[in-house]
Tab-separated table of C-alpha atoms in Angstrom:
chain	number	residue	atom	x	y	z
A	1	UNK	CA	61.703	63.353	1.955
A	2	UNK	CA	64.938	62.401	3.642
A	3	UNK	CA	67.377	60.616	1.356
A	4	UNK	CA	67.654	56.935	1.904
A	5	UNK	CA	70.703	56.192	4.234
A	6	UNK	CA	72.681	54.721	1.320
A	7	UNK	CA	76.548	53.813	1.462
A	8	UNK	CA	77.250	56.470	-0.923
A	9	UNK	CA	75.578	58.998	0.862
A	10	UNK	CA	77.248	57.846	4.114
A	11	UNK	CA	80.429	58.142	2.498
A	12	UNK	CA	79.710	61.446	1.201
A	13	UNK	CA	78.766	62.702	4.646
A	14	UNK	CA	81.783	61.220	6.071
A	15	UNK	CA	83.922	63.186	3.554
A	16	UNK	CA	82.167	66.425	4.314
A	17	UNK	CA	82.862	66.147	7.998
A	18	UNK	CA	86.679	65.772	7.226
A	19	UNK	CA	86.724	68.907	4.854
A	20	UNK	CA	84.559	71.175	6.927
A	21	UNK	CA	85.660	72.282	10.029
A	22	UNK	CA	83.137	75.150	10.640
A	23	UNK	CA	79.801	76.392	9.403
A	24	UNK	CA	81.715	79.035	7.662
A	25	UNK	CA	82.101	76.879	4.567
A	26	UNK	CA	78.640	76.018	4.017
A	27	UNK	CA	77.621	79.709	4.314
A	28	UNK	CA	80.131	80.827	1.804
A	29	UNK	CA	78.958	78.027	-0.586
A	30	UNK	CA	75.383	78.860	-0.060
A	31	UNK	CA	75.910	82.461	-0.278
A	32	UNK	CA	78.269	82.173	-3.397
A	33	UNK	CA	75.854	79.562	-5.136
A	34	UNK	CA	72.862	81.628	-4.692
A	35	UNK	CA	74.489	84.702	-5.617
A	36	UNK	CA	75.565	83.006	-8.971
A	37	UNK	CA	71.979	81.380	-9.593
A	38	UNK	CA	70.243	84.890	-9.177
A	39	UNK	CA	72.474	86.329	-11.903
A	40	UNK	CA	71.692	83.355	-14.127
A	41	UNK	CA	68.070	83.653	-13.638
A	42	UNK	CA	67.953	87.428	-14.406
A	43	UNK	CA	69.767	86.720	-17.480
A	44	UNK	CA	67.272	83.970	-18.435
A	45	UNK	CA	64.351	86.041	-17.667
A	46	UNK	CA	65.810	88.862	-19.745
A	47	UNK	CA	66.288	86.458	-22.935
A	48	UNK	CA	63.337	84.160	-22.424
A	49	UNK	CA	61.163	83.703	-25.453
A	50	UNK	CA	58.126	85.966	-25.717
A	51	UNK	CA	55.788	83.001	-26.586
A	52	UNK	CA	52.946	83.389	-23.951
A	53	UNK	CA	51.247	80.198	-25.407
A	54	UNK	CA	54.264	77.871	-24.507
A	55	UNK	CA	54.923	79.516	-21.142
A	56	UNK	CA	51.314	79.286	-19.959
A	57	UNK	CA	51.596	75.203	-19.901
A	58	UNK	CA	54.585	75.609	-17.424
A	59	UNK	CA	54.695	76.413	-13.641
A	60	UNK	CA	55.258	80.265	-13.368
A	61	UNK	CA	57.222	81.943	-10.600
A	62	UNK	CA	58.413	85.322	-9.416
A	63	UNK	CA	61.988	86.166	-8.825
A	64	UNK	CA	61.422	86.079	-5.038
A	65	UNK	CA	60.058	82.691	-5.428
A	66	UNK	CA	62.899	81.643	-7.201
A	67	UNK	CA	65.469	82.770	-4.799
A	68	UNK	CA	63.468	81.378	-2.004
A	69	UNK	CA	63.716	77.866	-3.717
A	70	UNK	CA	67.530	78.214	-3.923
A	71	UNK	CA	67.656	79.141	-0.297
A	72	UNK	CA	65.270	76.073	0.740
A	73	UNK	CA	67.371	73.832	-1.530
A	74	UNK	CA	70.900	74.615	0.313
A	75	UNK	CA	69.218	74.554	3.622
A	76	UNK	CA	67.937	70.943	3.188
A	77	UNK	CA	70.331	69.399	0.753
A	78	UNK	CA	73.731	70.918	1.109
A	79	UNK	CA	73.688	72.053	4.662
A	80	UNK	CA	72.777	68.898	6.197
A	81	UNK	CA	75.325	66.987	4.114
A	82	UNK	CA	77.871	69.176	5.039
A	83	UNK	CA	77.035	68.783	8.656
A	84	UNK	CA	77.086	64.897	8.504
A	85	UNK	CA	73.176	64.779	8.490
A	86	UNK	CA	71.069	63.080	6.180
A	87	UNK	CA	70.024	65.622	3.537
A	88	UNK	CA	66.411	66.224	2.598
A	89	UNK	CA	64.751	66.619	-0.720
A	90	UNK	CA	61.914	68.855	0.195
A	91	UNK	CA	58.478	69.528	-1.464
A	92	UNK	CA	58.739	73.128	-2.619
A	93	UNK	CA	56.022	75.175	-1.033
A	94	UNK	CA	54.997	76.713	-4.246
A	95	UNK	CA	53.952	72.946	-5.597
A	96	UNK	CA	51.544	72.393	-2.529
A	97	UNK	CA	48.748	74.356	-4.038
A	98	UNK	CA	48.792	72.543	-7.322
A	99	UNK	CA	48.777	69.132	-5.258
A	100	UNK	CA	45.653	70.389	-3.172
A	101	UNK	CA	43.720	71.818	-6.248
A	102	UNK	CA	44.455	68.422	-8.386
A	103	UNK	CA	43.349	66.491	-5.511
A	104	UNK	CA	39.920	68.292	-5.471
A	105	UNK	CA	39.245	66.677	-8.802
A	106	UNK	CA	39.728	63.191	-7.816
A	107	UNK	CA	38.465	62.930	-4.376
A	108	UNK	CA	34.959	61.920	-3.227
A	109	UNK	CA	33.964	64.755	-0.810
A	110	UNK	CA	31.406	62.339	0.848
A	111	UNK	CA	34.265	60.136	2.369
A	112	UNK	CA	36.628	60.632	5.353
A	113	UNK	CA	39.953	61.175	3.724
A	114	UNK	CA	43.600	60.656	5.313
A	115	UNK	CA	46.704	62.333	3.682
A	116	UNK	CA	49.950	60.207	4.153
A	117	UNK	CA	53.123	61.831	3.200
A	118	UNK	CA	55.448	59.065	2.561
A	119	UNK	CA	58.967	60.237	3.406
A	120	UNK	CA	57.760	63.735	5.051
A	121	UNK	CA	61.288	64.881	5.917
A	122	UNK	CA	60.695	67.848	8.106
A	123	UNK	CA	56.891	67.958	7.376
A	124	UNK	CA	56.815	70.677	5.003
A	125	UNK	CA	53.442	69.544	3.439
A	126	UNK	CA	51.542	68.421	6.672
A	127	UNK	CA	50.121	71.597	7.841
A	128	UNK	CA	49.167	73.144	4.538
A	129	UNK	CA	47.358	69.723	3.641
A	130	UNK	CA	45.657	69.697	7.036
A	131	UNK	CA	44.423	73.454	6.329
A	132	UNK	CA	43.187	72.570	2.845
A	133	UNK	CA	39.574	73.034	2.394
A	134	UNK	CA	36.893	72.481	-0.372
A	135	UNK	CA	33.043	74.156	-0.094
A	136	UNK	CA	34.059	75.147	3.421
A	137	UNK	CA	35.105	71.970	4.882
A	138	UNK	CA	38.533	70.464	5.608
A	139	UNK	CA	39.714	68.242	2.692
A	140	UNK	CA	41.492	65.887	4.987
A	141	UNK	CA	40.164	64.742	8.431
A	142	UNK	CA	43.571	63.364	9.376
A	143	UNK	CA	47.249	63.848	8.103
A	144	UNK	CA	50.171	61.631	8.757
A	145	UNK	CA	53.685	61.911	7.759
A	146	UNK	CA	56.090	58.885	7.793
A	147	UNK	CA	59.899	59.799	8.206
A	148	UNK	CA	62.781	57.294	8.499
A	149	UNK	CA	65.318	59.365	9.787
A	150	UNK	CA	65.053	59.742	13.561
A	151	UNK	CA	66.562	63.207	14.019
A	152	UNK	CA	64.400	64.562	11.008
A	153	UNK	CA	61.379	63.129	12.571
A	154	UNK	CA	61.885	64.862	15.795
A	155	UNK	CA	62.213	68.068	13.582
A	156	UNK	CA	58.995	67.342	12.204
A	157	UNK	CA	57.164	66.540	15.485
A	158	UNK	CA	58.474	69.761	16.909
A	159	UNK	CA	57.028	71.870	14.047
A	160	UNK	CA	53.511	70.607	14.494
A	161	UNK	CA	50.978	70.659	17.333
A	162	UNK	CA	47.733	70.153	15.634
A	163	UNK	CA	46.347	66.607	17.094
A	164	UNK	CA	44.858	65.863	13.640
A	165	UNK	CA	48.451	65.527	12.422
A	166	UNK	CA	50.550	62.512	13.266
A	167	UNK	CA	54.315	62.174	12.570
A	168	UNK	CA	55.443	58.519	12.532
A	169	UNK	CA	59.368	57.392	12.621
A	170	UNK	CA	59.663	54.188	10.452
A	171	UNK	CA	60.036	52.761	7.042
A	172	UNK	CA	57.124	53.878	4.949
A	173	UNK	CA	56.661	50.421	3.096
A	174	UNK	CA	55.630	48.310	6.067
A	175	UNK	CA	53.600	51.453	7.551
A	176	UNK	CA	51.567	51.676	4.525
A	177	UNK	CA	51.149	47.730	4.394
A	178	UNK	CA	49.904	47.907	8.155
A	179	UNK	CA	47.594	50.855	7.511
A	180	UNK	CA	45.925	49.397	4.469
A	181	UNK	CA	45.466	45.898	6.149
A	182	UNK	CA	41.806	46.365	7.256
A	183	UNK	CA	38.589	46.868	5.468
A	184	UNK	CA	39.226	50.614	5.280
A	185	UNK	CA	41.865	53.076	5.858
A	186	UNK	CA	41.111	55.068	9.366
A	187	UNK	CA	37.264	55.017	8.555
A	188	UNK	CA	37.615	55.960	4.758
A	189	UNK	CA	40.238	56.429	1.966
A	190	UNK	CA	43.557	57.903	1.840
A	191	UNK	CA	45.832	59.806	-0.441
A	192	UNK	CA	49.456	58.717	-0.478
A	193	UNK	CA	51.998	61.252	-1.465
A	194	UNK	CA	55.337	59.970	-2.790
A	195	UNK	CA	58.076	62.191	-3.925
A	196	UNK	CA	61.034	60.060	-4.699
A	197	UNK	CA	61.953	58.976	-1.276
A	198	UNK	CA	64.538	56.462	-2.443
A	199	UNK	CA	66.785	58.927	-4.356
A	200	UNK	CA	70.233	58.171	-3.761
A	201	UNK	CA	69.326	54.749	-2.441
A	202	UNK	CA	71.207	52.856	-5.200
A	203	UNK	CA	68.726	50.145	-5.006
A	204	UNK	CA	68.693	47.511	-7.958
A	205	UNK	CA	65.620	48.196	-10.202
A	206	UNK	CA	64.347	44.827	-9.240
A	207	UNK	CA	64.328	45.737	-5.473
A	208	UNK	CA	62.813	49.217	-6.382
A	209	UNK	CA	60.087	47.271	-8.219
A	210	UNK	CA	59.421	44.835	-5.374
A	211	UNK	CA	59.166	47.636	-2.792
A	212	UNK	CA	56.894	49.752	-4.643
A	213	UNK	CA	54.815	46.765	-6.153
A	214	UNK	CA	54.124	45.624	-2.360
A	215	UNK	CA	53.073	49.266	-1.666
A	216	UNK	CA	50.627	49.578	-4.533
A	217	UNK	CA	49.176	45.966	-3.766
A	218	UNK	CA	48.444	47.355	-0.361
A	219	UNK	CA	46.658	50.437	-1.474
A	220	UNK	CA	44.745	48.808	-4.340
A	221	UNK	CA	42.891	47.132	-1.861
A	222	UNK	CA	41.045	50.189	-1.047
A	223	UNK	CA	38.886	51.466	-4.066
A	224	UNK	CA	38.730	55.210	-4.204
A	225	UNK	CA	42.341	55.662	-2.770
A	226	UNK	CA	44.879	57.827	-4.627
A	227	UNK	CA	48.558	57.803	-5.324
A	228	UNK	CA	49.928	61.199	-5.771
A	229	UNK	CA	53.155	60.709	-7.306
A	230	UNK	CA	55.809	63.269	-8.218
A	231	UNK	CA	58.801	62.031	-10.171
A	232	UNK	CA	61.979	63.543	-10.640
A	233	UNK	CA	62.396	65.660	-13.705
A	234	UNK	CA	64.952	62.817	-15.215
A	235	UNK	CA	63.832	59.606	-13.799
A	236	UNK	CA	61.187	57.666	-12.121
A	237	UNK	CA	60.984	55.363	-9.091
A	238	UNK	CA	57.729	54.209	-9.895
A	239	UNK	CA	57.018	53.332	-13.555
A	240	UNK	CA	53.690	54.099	-15.072
A	241	UNK	CA	53.494	50.217	-16.142
A	242	UNK	CA	53.827	49.289	-12.718
A	243	UNK	CA	50.997	51.493	-11.536
A	244	UNK	CA	48.772	50.148	-14.431
A	245	UNK	CA	49.814	46.465	-13.675
A	246	UNK	CA	48.523	47.092	-10.055
A	247	UNK	CA	45.118	48.153	-11.416
A	248	UNK	CA	45.422	52.097	-10.691
A	249	UNK	CA	44.087	54.539	-13.252
A	250	UNK	CA	45.792	57.805	-14.098
A	251	UNK	CA	43.093	60.609	-13.289
A	252	UNK	CA	45.226	63.735	-13.559
A	253	UNK	CA	48.745	64.907	-14.746
A	254	UNK	CA	50.478	68.400	-14.396
A	255	UNK	CA	53.937	69.810	-14.418
A	256	UNK	CA	55.327	71.464	-11.267
A	257	UNK	CA	58.717	72.790	-10.336
A	258	UNK	CA	60.012	70.631	-7.386
A	259	UNK	CA	63.298	71.834	-8.068
A	260	UNK	CA	62.427	75.501	-7.980
A	261	UNK	CA	64.676	77.855	-9.934
A	262	UNK	CA	66.616	74.690	-11.088
A	263	UNK	CA	63.823	73.578	-13.156
A	264	UNK	CA	63.462	77.011	-14.839
A	265	UNK	CA	67.160	77.191	-15.538
A	266	UNK	CA	67.184	73.936	-17.180
A	267	UNK	CA	63.727	74.170	-18.790
A	268	UNK	CA	62.857	70.717	-17.397
A	269	UNK	CA	59.994	70.184	-14.868
A	270	UNK	CA	58.721	67.444	-12.759
A	271	UNK	CA	55.578	65.297	-13.705
A	272	UNK	CA	53.188	65.029	-10.965
A	273	UNK	CA	50.486	62.277	-11.343
A	274	UNK	CA	47.346	61.218	-9.620
A	275	UNK	CA	46.638	57.585	-9.970
A	276	UNK	CA	43.355	56.047	-8.365
A	277	UNK	CA	42.289	52.816	-7.375
A	278	UNK	CA	38.895	52.345	-9.468
A	279	UNK	CA	35.639	52.266	-7.569
A	280	UNK	CA	33.676	48.948	-7.559
A	281	UNK	CA	30.655	49.615	-9.491
A	282	UNK	CA	27.479	47.851	-8.251
A	283	UNK	CA	25.119	46.355	-10.934
A	284	UNK	CA	21.663	47.517	-11.040
A	285	UNK	CA	19.156	45.066	-9.322
A	286	UNK	CA	16.034	44.138	-10.807
A	287	UNK	CA	14.112	46.312	-8.530
A	288	UNK	CA	15.913	49.419	-9.854
A	289	UNK	CA	15.319	48.499	-13.504
């Protein structure tokens, strides 16, 4: 997701433009930081505990995947900021298969499903979610990405030519409200994927709760629909109490490494939760008794 265009982010971007007069600074920073992180990872691997039971519960990755995650973070966070562009907080490619497998456990295969990435950034998740299958058929009939930043939206559009993938430029909150206004969502149900799009927004807690509360109210009108929420490893934009207050039920929860190698270095991982709007059960009629 593209970081919210907050005053602090704009100040940081302006400072970056005044202190960086060429891409050389970015590449030196990325190369040096990457090299240091690789050394730290190698050391951590050599000194890690041999307790296989405790490791099994945590996301596993190879050294190559760790290095790739570092490269992606530099490309999406540090690089754009140094160039005066909004930074992106990407969903790591290694996390996407976990999202797919967990969704298979909560989705009703008989319905028509739409996947909505709220704050899709450059669209990393869109094509993989469109390609996802279950029992030989597509998991999602439609995939939609919503991106606030116009330049990043253009990058996401340019990266996709599948007619079943749509990338919308706009604010995710009114978009979700409009999408959920009818009796169904594009002829069925939807999964709304949210990975901390308001990070660095510096919004008061009351405003954050108001925005997400409105989004959850809209989704809660559609039984069966799902909020796939991945929080940061140290804080949450959407509290569990707010999700419960709006009537959603926690169906699945796992740990993932949205920060890639940085999760492994710190030993702290991201909660990935799947909250579903309960389906309305029809009471038995006298004829069925």
